[in-house]
Amino acid sequence: MTPFTFEGHKGPIRVRPIQHEDIPHLIALNKKAFPLMAEENVVWSERQLKNHLRLFPDGQLAAEIDGKIVGAIASLIISKERDPYRAHTYAGITDGGYFHNHDSSGDTLYGADVYVDPDCQGCGAGAALYEARRRLCKSLNLRRILAGGRIANYDAFAEEMTPEDYVRKVTDGDIKDPVLTFQLREGFTVRGILHNYITDPMSRNYASLIEWLNPDYVAPEASSKVRIACVQYQVRKINTFEDFASQVEYFVETAADYKSDFVLFPEFFTVQLLSVIEPLPAVDGIRKLSEEFSAPFIDLMSRMAKKYGLYIIGGSHPIERGDKLQNECLIFDPDGRYIAQPKLHITPSEKRYWGISGGHELIVLPTPKARIAVQICYDVEFPEASRYLADEGVEILFVPYCTDDRHGMFRVRKCAEARAIENQIFVATAGIIGNLPSVPAMDIHYGQAAVFSPCDFEFARDGIQAIADSNVETMLVTDIDTEDLYRSRSAGSVTPRLDRRTDLFELKAKLKNVENRSELNEAPEFELPK
């Protein structure tokens, strides 16, 4: 959100996005603002605030006077529901304060917290932060702002009236409440009472459910349906690069004819290009493939993505990075730009035959249809990497793979199915078939393209959205609906994303792009080579 200046009662107040270096000060300020809640340990931790910045940086804002932070807000977006006023707890609606349930496709901005330095009460910082939240709601075209507001003085009246009576009297102006009276003045309406909302002695754990409706809201027409094409690509000996280009373009053109949004190619399908040259030892061949064919391959895929107007998940191709060789999936957008996702976990055979090294980045790419990511083959057999991506908001995980036999294919497939269930995401897979007798380490292959989903009522009964016949050159095309993911996550038969024991287990990422991934996730502003 763009910083702005608000005219407070005692001078200008600057509202700006929170930065990582603000976190220690915000923790101290939160404790100072809510000393009783600090005793109950119901205040922000460093891990939580870092998570907020990772998941929804636009929703975390600070108010400054003369360069000093005097207040802040924490917000997230929650999923669309038929009953937006349903009963909930603070821990439930914020996923224990970690915001893992932040839903960028939702229609409601949820106010998780507003806190102001007690020494600055009356300066207008609270009004500035509420104005910032309204501006954010409008800029994102969200339907409403919802929040659970502490009824901060209820403890003094609890023996003589119910929380409902207390809120009614505050609304009528018969009683002043330092929180609710202010919220009503800021244009919010009370929609109900939340029981056992948060541990707060002054409120007896009650809260008012308040709402502000966006007068400028326009219902979006975009569909949540996505069409995916997975290519079961048969490698065979070819004579020229043009033979390879023709085979690839056939599938891209066909995917476009079927109005696909994404087309997925298998891992190492470009190794077919080594069949046009004299046989070389494995390590020399893979280096030759990187040196001589990277530029024409990138040019080909870029032109096709632009020509046919879809995203191409370009399987994988060996790319030299300094003195190291990485196995990378190049993702091409409809403007012809691309970004590279390296394979992190390298199989023993890749190390032995080709000397390939693992990368150090996991990239999340927002697109108009869904937030996507790629894990190449062996990577999907490591659940922590998929969990990290799911926590970053990924809805569709693409898994290009290359396996030589049925055992290998099923290792990838069963792990992909598990990742779909435990993270409540879609996982699309595509593998190579055919053989290349003249190319060392690429002689036989076994593949079966498939798209997997969680196992619940919104999806296929067995969690298999679609699957191709094995070892037949074909293209699997299927439709998925990302909205089903959010219904399942919030109200499914089981809700593994909400039921995680974050008090027992911590996922700590050490990826190279971990600190700047919010910039990488901003589409279409990321810097992509041509």
Short mmCIF file of N, CA, C and O in Angstrom, two decimals, residues 323-434:
data_model
loop_
_atom_site.label_atom_id
_atom_site.label_comp_id
_atom_site.label_asym_id
_atom_site.label_seq_id
_atom_site.Cartn_x
_atom_site.Cartn_y
_atom_site.Cartn_z
N ASP A 323 30.11 -22.27 -12.16
CA ASP A 323 30.77 -23.54 -12.44
C ASP A 323 29.88 -24.73 -12.12
O ASP A 323 30.34 -25.87 -12.16
N LYS A 324 28.61 -24.48 -11.80
CA LYS A 324 27.68 -25.56 -11.46
C LYS A 324 26.63 -25.74 -12.54
O LYS A 324 26.28 -24.80 -13.27
N LEU A 325 26.12 -26.95 -12.63
CA LEU A 325 25.05 -27.27 -13.57
C LEU A 325 23.81 -27.60 -12.76
O LEU A 325 23.84 -28.45 -11.87
N GLN A 326 22.71 -26.88 -13.05
CA GLN A 326 21.47 -27.11 -12.33
C GLN A 326 20.39 -27.63 -13.27
O GLN A 326 20.40 -27.35 -14.47
N ASN A 327 19.48 -28.39 -12.71
CA ASN A 327 18.31 -28.89 -13.43
C ASN A 327 17.17 -27.92 -13.13
O ASN A 327 16.69 -27.86 -12.00
N GLU A 328 16.74 -27.14 -14.13
CA GLU A 328 15.80 -26.06 -13.87
C GLU A 328 14.55 -26.15 -14.73
O GLU A 328 14.61 -26.51 -15.92
N CYS A 329 13.43 -25.82 -14.12
CA CYS A 329 12.17 -25.69 -14.86
C CYS A 329 11.98 -24.22 -15.20
O CYS A 329 11.96 -23.37 -14.32
N LEU A 330 11.83 -23.94 -16.48
CA LEU A 330 11.60 -22.57 -16.94
C LEU A 330 10.10 -22.38 -17.15
O LEU A 330 9.47 -23.11 -17.91
N ILE A 331 9.55 -21.40 -16.44
CA ILE A 331 8.12 -21.11 -16.51
C ILE A 331 7.94 -19.87 -17.38
O ILE A 331 8.49 -18.81 -17.08
N PHE A 332 7.17 -20.00 -18.45
CA PHE A 332 6.98 -18.92 -19.41
C PHE A 332 5.56 -18.36 -19.30
O PHE A 332 4.60 -19.12 -19.24
N ASP A 333 5.46 -17.02 -19.27
CA ASP A 333 4.14 -16.42 -19.16
C ASP A 333 3.66 -15.99 -20.55
O ASP A 333 4.41 -16.05 -21.53
N PRO A 334 2.37 -15.59 -20.68
CA PRO A 334 1.83 -15.26 -22.01
C PRO A 334 2.48 -14.06 -22.68
O PRO A 334 2.22 -13.81 -23.87
N ASP A 335 3.30 -13.30 -21.96
CA ASP A 335 4.05 -12.22 -22.58
C ASP A 335 5.41 -12.68 -23.09
O ASP A 335 6.21 -11.87 -23.59
N GLY A 336 5.70 -13.98 -22.92
CA GLY A 336 6.96 -14.52 -23.40
C GLY A 336 8.10 -14.42 -22.43
O GLY A 336 9.23 -14.79 -22.75
N ARG A 337 7.85 -13.89 -21.21
CA ARG A 337 8.90 -13.80 -20.20
C ARG A 337 9.03 -15.14 -19.48
O ARG A 337 8.15 -15.99 -19.57
N TYR A 338 10.14 -15.31 -18.76
CA TYR A 338 10.28 -16.58 -18.04
C TYR A 338 11.03 -16.39 -16.73
O TYR A 338 11.70 -15.39 -16.51
N ILE A 339 10.87 -17.36 -15.88
CA ILE A 339 11.56 -17.40 -14.60
C ILE A 339 11.95 -18.85 -14.34
O ILE A 339 11.24 -19.77 -14.79
N ALA A 340 13.06 -19.07 -13.67
CA ALA A 340 13.61 -20.42 -13.51
C ALA A 340 13.45 -20.92 -12.08
O ALA A 340 13.81 -20.24 -11.13
N GLN A 341 12.90 -22.13 -11.97
CA GLN A 341 12.83 -22.82 -10.68
C GLN A 341 13.81 -23.99 -10.69
O GLN A 341 13.62 -24.95 -11.43
N PRO A 342 14.89 -23.92 -9.90
CA PRO A 342 15.84 -25.04 -9.90
C PRO A 342 15.31 -26.23 -9.10
O PRO A 342 14.49 -26.08 -8.19
N LYS A 343 15.79 -27.40 -9.45
CA LYS A 343 15.52 -28.59 -8.66
C LYS A 343 16.40 -28.52 -7.41
O LYS A 343 17.59 -28.23 -7.49
N LEU A 344 15.81 -28.80 -6.26
CA LEU A 344 16.55 -28.68 -5.01
C LEU A 344 17.24 -29.98 -4.61
O LEU A 344 18.38 -29.99 -4.16
N HIS A 345 16.50 -31.08 -4.75
CA HIS A 345 17.00 -32.38 -4.30
C HIS A 345 17.42 -33.19 -5.53
O HIS A 345 16.61 -33.45 -6.41
N ILE A 346 18.67 -33.56 -5.58
CA ILE A 346 19.23 -34.21 -6.75
C ILE A 346 19.36 -35.71 -6.48
O ILE A 346 19.88 -36.13 -5.45
N THR A 347 18.88 -36.51 -7.43
CA THR A 347 18.91 -37.96 -7.25
C THR A 347 20.35 -38.48 -7.38
O THR A 347 21.20 -37.83 -8.00
N PRO A 348 20.63 -39.64 -6.82
CA PRO A 348 21.97 -40.21 -6.96
C PRO A 348 22.42 -40.37 -8.42
O PRO A 348 23.59 -40.12 -8.74
N SER A 349 21.49 -40.74 -9.31
CA SER A 349 21.88 -40.94 -10.71
C SER A 349 22.20 -39.62 -11.39
O SER A 349 23.11 -39.53 -12.23
N GLU A 350 21.47 -38.53 -11.05
CA GLU A 350 21.79 -37.22 -11.62
C GLU A 350 23.18 -36.77 -11.20
O GLU A 350 23.92 -36.17 -11.99
N LYS A 351 23.53 -37.01 -9.95
CA LYS A 351 24.87 -36.64 -9.48
C LYS A 351 25.92 -37.50 -10.16
O LYS A 351 26.96 -36.99 -10.62
N ARG A 352 25.65 -38.80 -10.24
CA ARG A 352 26.66 -39.74 -10.74
C ARG A 352 26.91 -39.56 -12.23
O ARG A 352 28.06 -39.50 -12.67
N TYR A 353 25.83 -39.50 -13.03
CA TYR A 353 25.99 -39.46 -14.48
C TYR A 353 26.26 -38.05 -15.02
O TYR A 353 26.99 -37.88 -15.99
N TRP A 354 25.64 -37.04 -14.41
CA TRP A 354 25.66 -35.70 -15.01
C TRP A 354 26.33 -34.64 -14.14
O TRP A 354 26.56 -33.53 -14.61
N GLY A 355 26.60 -34.92 -12.89
CA GLY A 355 27.23 -33.93 -12.02
C GLY A 355 26.35 -32.73 -11.73
O GLY A 355 26.84 -31.60 -11.59
N ILE A 356 25.05 -32.95 -11.61
CA ILE A 356 24.11 -31.85 -11.38
C ILE A 356 24.10 -31.47 -9.90
O ILE A 356 24.18 -32.33 -9.02
N SER A 357 23.99 -30.17 -9.63
CA SER A 357 23.94 -29.64 -8.26
C SER A 357 22.54 -29.11 -7.95
O SER A 357 21.82 -28.67 -8.85
N GLY A 358 22.17 -29.13 -6.68
CA GLY A 358 20.85 -28.65 -6.27
C GLY A 358 20.81 -27.14 -6.13
O GLY A 358 21.79 -26.50 -5.77
N GLY A 359 19.64 -26.56 -6.41
CA GLY A 359 19.44 -25.12 -6.27
C GLY A 359 19.06 -24.76 -4.85
O GLY A 359 19.02 -25.61 -3.96
N HIS A 360 18.76 -23.47 -4.63
CA HIS A 360 18.51 -22.97 -3.28
C HIS A 360 17.31 -22.03 -3.21
O HIS A 360 17.18 -21.25 -2.28
N GLU A 361 16.41 -22.11 -4.19
CA GLU A 361 15.26 -21.21 -4.22
C GLU A 361 13.98 -21.98 -4.47
O GLU A 361 13.98 -22.97 -5.20
N LEU A 362 12.89 -21.53 -3.85
CA LEU A 362 11.54 -22.00 -4.17
C LEU A 362 10.71 -20.79 -4.52
O LEU A 362 10.52 -19.89 -3.70
N ILE A 363 10.22 -20.74 -5.74
CA ILE A 363 9.57 -19.55 -6.27
C ILE A 363 8.06 -19.77 -6.31
O ILE A 363 7.58 -20.80 -6.78
N VAL A 364 7.32 -18.79 -5.81
CA VAL A 364 5.87 -18.77 -5.92
C VAL A 364 5.50 -17.72 -6.96
O VAL A 364 5.96 -16.58 -6.89
N LEU A 365 4.71 -18.11 -7.94
CA LEU A 365 4.37 -17.22 -9.04
C LEU A 365 2.87 -16.94 -9.05
O LEU A 365 2.08 -17.82 -9.37
N PRO A 366 2.45 -15.72 -8.72
CA PRO A 366 1.02 -15.39 -8.83
C PRO A 366 0.66 -15.20 -10.29
O PRO A 366 1.39 -14.54 -11.04
N THR A 367 -0.44 -15.77 -10.71
CA THR A 367 -0.95 -15.57 -12.07
C THR A 367 -2.41 -15.15 -11.93
O THR A 367 -3.01 -15.31 -10.87
N PRO A 368 -3.02 -14.62 -13.00
CA PRO A 368 -4.43 -14.23 -12.91
C PRO A 368 -5.36 -15.38 -12.55
O PRO A 368 -6.45 -15.15 -12.02
N LYS A 369 -4.95 -16.61 -12.81
CA LYS A 369 -5.81 -17.76 -12.54
C LYS A 369 -5.55 -18.42 -11.20
O LYS A 369 -6.46 -18.96 -10.58
N ALA A 370 -4.29 -18.44 -10.75
CA ALA A 370 -3.95 -19.13 -9.50
C ALA A 370 -2.51 -18.82 -9.13
O ALA A 370 -1.71 -18.40 -9.98
N ARG A 371 -2.19 -19.03 -7.86
CA ARG A 371 -0.80 -18.96 -7.41
C ARG A 371 -0.18 -20.34 -7.63
O ARG A 371 -0.70 -21.35 -7.15
N ILE A 372 0.92 -20.37 -8.38
CA ILE A 372 1.49 -21.64 -8.79
C ILE A 372 2.94 -21.77 -8.33
O ILE A 372 3.60 -20.78 -7.99
N ALA A 373 3.42 -22.99 -8.33
CA ALA A 373 4.83 -23.27 -8.05
C ALA A 373 5.18 -24.59 -8.72
O ALA A 373 4.30 -25.34 -9.16
N VAL A 374 6.47 -24.87 -8.76
CA VAL A 374 6.98 -26.09 -9.40
C VAL A 374 7.90 -26.82 -8.44
O VAL A 374 8.74 -26.19 -7.78
N GLN A 375 7.73 -28.12 -8.35
CA GLN A 375 8.72 -29.00 -7.72
C GLN A 375 9.08 -30.07 -8.73
O GLN A 375 8.20 -30.78 -9.24
N ILE A 376 10.36 -30.19 -9.02
CA ILE A 376 10.79 -31.09 -10.09
C ILE A 376 11.01 -32.49 -9.54
O ILE A 376 11.88 -32.71 -8.70
N CYS A 377 10.20 -33.42 -9.96
CA CYS A 377 10.36 -34.86 -9.72
C CYS A 377 10.68 -35.20 -8.26
O CYS A 377 9.81 -35.14 -7.40
N TYR A 378 11.93 -35.50 -7.96
CA TYR A 378 12.38 -35.94 -6.63
C TYR A 378 12.00 -34.94 -5.54
O TYR A 378 11.77 -35.33 -4.38
N ASP A 379 11.88 -33.65 -5.91
CA ASP A 379 11.55 -32.62 -4.91
C ASP A 379 10.23 -32.89 -4.21
O ASP A 379 10.06 -32.54 -3.04
N VAL A 380 9.26 -33.46 -4.93
CA VAL A 380 7.94 -33.67 -4.33
C VAL A 380 7.95 -34.78 -3.29
O VAL A 380 6.98 -34.95 -2.54
N GLU A 381 9.05 -35.52 -3.21
CA GLU A 381 9.18 -36.57 -2.21
C GLU A 381 9.67 -36.03 -0.87
O GLU A 381 9.90 -36.80 0.07
N PHE A 382 9.80 -34.70 -0.78
CA PHE A 382 10.24 -34.06 0.46
C PHE A 382 9.13 -33.13 0.94
O PHE A 382 8.95 -32.03 0.40
N PRO A 383 8.35 -33.54 1.93
CA PRO A 383 7.11 -32.82 2.27
C PRO A 383 7.31 -31.41 2.79
O PRO A 383 6.43 -30.56 2.65
N GLU A 384 8.47 -31.12 3.41
CA GLU A 384 8.65 -29.79 3.97
C GLU A 384 8.69 -28.72 2.88
O GLU A 384 8.23 -27.58 3.11
N ALA A 385 9.20 -29.07 1.69
CA ALA A 385 9.24 -28.09 0.61
C ALA A 385 7.83 -27.75 0.13
O ALA A 385 7.50 -26.58 -0.10
N SER A 386 6.99 -28.76 0.00
CA SER A 386 5.60 -28.52 -0.41
C SER A 386 4.84 -27.74 0.65
O SER A 386 4.02 -26.87 0.34
N ARG A 387 5.10 -28.05 1.92
CA ARG A 387 4.42 -27.34 3.00
C ARG A 387 4.80 -25.86 2.98
O ARG A 387 3.96 -24.98 3.19
N TYR A 388 6.06 -25.58 2.74
CA TYR A 388 6.50 -24.19 2.63
C TYR A 388 5.73 -23.47 1.52
O TYR A 388 5.23 -22.36 1.70
N LEU A 389 5.62 -24.11 0.36
CA LEU A 389 4.91 -23.49 -0.77
C LEU A 389 3.44 -23.28 -0.45
O LEU A 389 2.86 -22.24 -0.79
N ALA A 390 2.82 -24.26 0.20
CA ALA A 390 1.41 -24.11 0.57
C ALA A 390 1.23 -22.95 1.54
O ALA A 390 0.27 -22.17 1.43
N ASP A 391 2.17 -22.81 2.48
CA ASP A 391 2.10 -21.69 3.42
C ASP A 391 2.26 -20.35 2.72
O ASP A 391 1.80 -19.32 3.21
N GLU A 392 2.93 -20.36 1.57
CA GLU A 392 3.10 -19.14 0.79
C GLU A 392 1.92 -18.88 -0.14
O GLU A 392 1.94 -17.94 -0.93
N GLY A 393 0.88 -19.71 -0.05
CA GLY A 393 -0.35 -19.45 -0.80
C GLY A 393 -0.50 -20.20 -2.10
O GLY A 393 -1.44 -19.93 -2.87
N VAL A 394 0.37 -21.17 -2.39
CA VAL A 394 0.28 -21.91 -3.65
C VAL A 394 -1.02 -22.71 -3.71
O VAL A 394 -1.42 -23.36 -2.74
N GLU A 395 -1.68 -22.64 -4.85
CA GLU A 395 -2.92 -23.37 -5.08
C GLU A 395 -2.72 -24.56 -6.02
O GLU A 395 -3.39 -25.58 -5.90
N ILE A 396 -1.81 -24.39 -6.99
CA ILE A 396 -1.51 -25.46 -7.94
C ILE A 396 0.00 -25.70 -7.94
O ILE A 396 0.78 -24.78 -8.17
N LEU A 397 0.37 -26.94 -7.67
CA LEU A 397 1.79 -27.34 -7.70
C LEU A 397 2.01 -28.20 -8.94
O LEU A 397 1.33 -29.21 -9.14
N PHE A 398 2.94 -27.79 -9.79
CA PHE A 398 3.27 -28.54 -11.01
C PHE A 398 4.51 -29.39 -10.76
O PHE A 398 5.52 -28.89 -10.25
N VAL A 399 4.44 -30.65 -11.14
CA VAL A 399 5.53 -31.60 -10.89
C VAL A 399 5.91 -32.28 -12.21
O VAL A 399 5.33 -33.31 -12.59
N PRO A 400 6.88 -31.73 -12.93
CA PRO A 400 7.42 -32.46 -14.09
C PRO A 400 8.39 -33.53 -13.60
O PRO A 400 9.17 -33.29 -12.68
N TYR A 401 8.32 -34.72 -14.20
CA TYR A 401 9.21 -35.77 -13.73
C TYR A 401 9.73 -36.62 -14.88
O TYR A 401 9.20 -36.59 -16.00
N CYS A 402 10.79 -37.36 -14.58
CA CYS A 402 11.41 -38.28 -15.53
C CYS A 402 11.82 -39.52 -14.75
O CYS A 402 12.75 -39.46 -13.93
N THR A 403 11.12 -40.62 -14.98
CA THR A 403 11.42 -41.87 -14.27
C THR A 403 11.57 -42.99 -15.28
O THR A 403 10.89 -43.02 -16.31
N ASP A 404 12.48 -43.92 -14.96
CA ASP A 404 12.77 -44.97 -15.95
C ASP A 404 11.88 -46.20 -15.81
O ASP A 404 11.78 -46.99 -16.74
N ASP A 405 11.25 -46.38 -14.64
CA ASP A 405 10.42 -47.58 -14.48
C ASP A 405 9.19 -47.27 -13.64
O ASP A 405 9.00 -46.16 -13.14
N ARG A 406 8.33 -48.28 -13.48
CA ARG A 406 7.06 -48.12 -12.77
C ARG A 406 7.29 -47.78 -11.30
O ARG A 406 6.54 -46.99 -10.71
N HIS A 407 8.33 -48.34 -10.70
CA HIS A 407 8.62 -48.03 -9.30
C HIS A 407 8.86 -46.54 -9.11
O HIS A 407 8.34 -45.91 -8.19
N GLY A 408 9.69 -45.98 -10.00
CA GLY A 408 10.02 -44.57 -9.90
C GLY A 408 8.80 -43.68 -10.11
O GLY A 408 8.60 -42.69 -9.39
N MET A 409 7.98 -44.04 -11.11
CA MET A 409 6.78 -43.25 -11.35
C MET A 409 5.87 -43.24 -10.14
O MET A 409 5.34 -42.21 -9.74
N PHE A 410 5.71 -44.41 -9.50
CA PHE A 410 4.81 -44.48 -8.35
C PHE A 410 5.39 -43.77 -7.12
O PHE A 410 4.63 -43.25 -6.29
N ARG A 411 6.70 -43.68 -7.01
CA ARG A 411 7.26 -42.87 -5.92
C ARG A 411 6.81 -41.42 -6.07
O ARG A 411 6.39 -40.78 -5.11
N VAL A 412 6.93 -40.90 -7.29
CA VAL A 412 6.52 -39.52 -7.55
C VAL A 412 5.01 -39.38 -7.38
O VAL A 412 4.51 -38.46 -6.72
N ARG A 413 4.26 -40.30 -7.96
CA ARG A 413 2.80 -40.19 -7.93
C ARG A 413 2.24 -40.23 -6.51
O ARG A 413 1.42 -39.39 -6.12
N LYS A 414 2.68 -41.19 -5.73
CA LYS A 414 2.12 -41.33 -4.38
C LYS A 414 2.50 -40.15 -3.49
O LYS A 414 1.71 -39.71 -2.65
N CYS A 415 3.70 -39.63 -3.67
CA CYS A 415 4.09 -38.45 -2.90
C CYS A 415 3.29 -37.23 -3.36
O CYS A 415 2.90 -36.39 -2.54
N ALA A 416 3.05 -37.11 -4.67
CA ALA A 416 2.24 -36.00 -5.17
C ALA A 416 0.83 -36.07 -4.60
O ALA A 416 0.24 -35.04 -4.22
N GLU A 417 0.26 -37.26 -4.52
CA GLU A 417 -1.08 -37.43 -3.94
C GLU A 417 -1.07 -37.01 -2.47
O GLU A 417 -2.01 -36.35 -2.00
N ALA A 418 -0.03 -37.41 -1.75
CA ALA A 418 0.06 -37.05 -0.33
C ALA A 418 0.18 -35.54 -0.16
O ALA A 418 -0.46 -34.95 0.72
N ARG A 419 0.98 -34.88 -1.01
CA ARG A 419 1.14 -33.43 -0.91
C ARG A 419 -0.20 -32.72 -1.16
O ARG A 419 -0.49 -31.70 -0.53
N ALA A 420 -1.01 -33.24 -2.09
CA ALA A 420 -2.31 -32.64 -2.37
C ALA A 420 -3.23 -32.74 -1.16
O ALA A 420 -3.94 -31.79 -0.82
N ILE A 421 -3.21 -33.89 -0.49
CA ILE A 421 -4.11 -34.11 0.65
C ILE A 421 -3.67 -33.30 1.86
O ILE A 421 -4.47 -32.59 2.47
N GLU A 422 -2.40 -33.38 2.22
CA GLU A 422 -1.96 -32.76 3.47
C GLU A 422 -1.92 -31.24 3.39
O GLU A 422 -2.06 -30.56 4.41
N ASN A 423 -1.73 -30.69 2.18
CA ASN A 423 -1.68 -29.23 2.02
C ASN A 423 -2.95 -28.65 1.43
O ASN A 423 -3.06 -27.43 1.28
N GLN A 424 -3.89 -29.51 1.04
CA GLN A 424 -5.15 -29.08 0.42
C GLN A 424 -4.90 -28.16 -0.77
O GLN A 424 -5.35 -27.03 -0.85
N ILE A 425 -4.14 -28.71 -1.73
CA ILE A 425 -3.82 -28.02 -2.99
C ILE A 425 -4.03 -29.00 -4.14
O ILE A 425 -4.24 -30.20 -3.93
N PHE A 426 -3.99 -28.49 -5.37
CA PHE A 426 -3.97 -29.34 -6.55
C PHE A 426 -2.52 -29.61 -6.94
O PHE A 426 -1.67 -28.71 -6.84
N VAL A 427 -2.24 -30.83 -7.40
CA VAL A 427 -0.89 -31.19 -7.86
C VAL A 427 -1.01 -31.81 -9.24
O VAL A 427 -1.71 -32.82 -9.41
N ALA A 428 -0.37 -31.19 -10.23
CA ALA A 428 -0.39 -31.69 -11.61
C ALA A 428 0.96 -32.29 -11.94
O ALA A 428 2.01 -31.70 -11.65
N THR A 429 0.97 -33.48 -12.55
CA THR A 429 2.21 -34.19 -12.86
C THR A 429 2.25 -34.57 -14.33
O THR A 429 1.22 -34.82 -14.95
N ALA A 430 3.46 -34.64 -14.87
CA ALA A 430 3.66 -35.10 -16.26
C ALA A 430 5.03 -35.72 -16.37
O ALA A 430 6.02 -35.14 -15.90
N GLY A 431 5.10 -36.91 -17.01
CA GLY A 431 6.37 -37.62 -17.15
C GLY A 431 6.67 -38.00 -18.58
O GLY A 431 5.79 -38.05 -19.45
N ILE A 432 7.94 -38.29 -18.81
CA ILE A 432 8.42 -38.74 -20.12
C ILE A 432 8.05 -40.20 -20.34
O ILE A 432 8.03 -41.01 -19.41
N ILE A 433 7.79 -40.53 -21.61
CA ILE A 433 7.72 -41.93 -22.03
C ILE A 433 8.65 -42.09 -23.24
O ILE A 433 9.24 -41.13 -23.72
N GLY A 434 8.80 -43.32 -23.73
CA GLY A 434 9.66 -43.57 -24.89
C GLY A 434 11.09 -43.87 -24.48
O GLY A 434 11.39 -44.08 -23.30
#
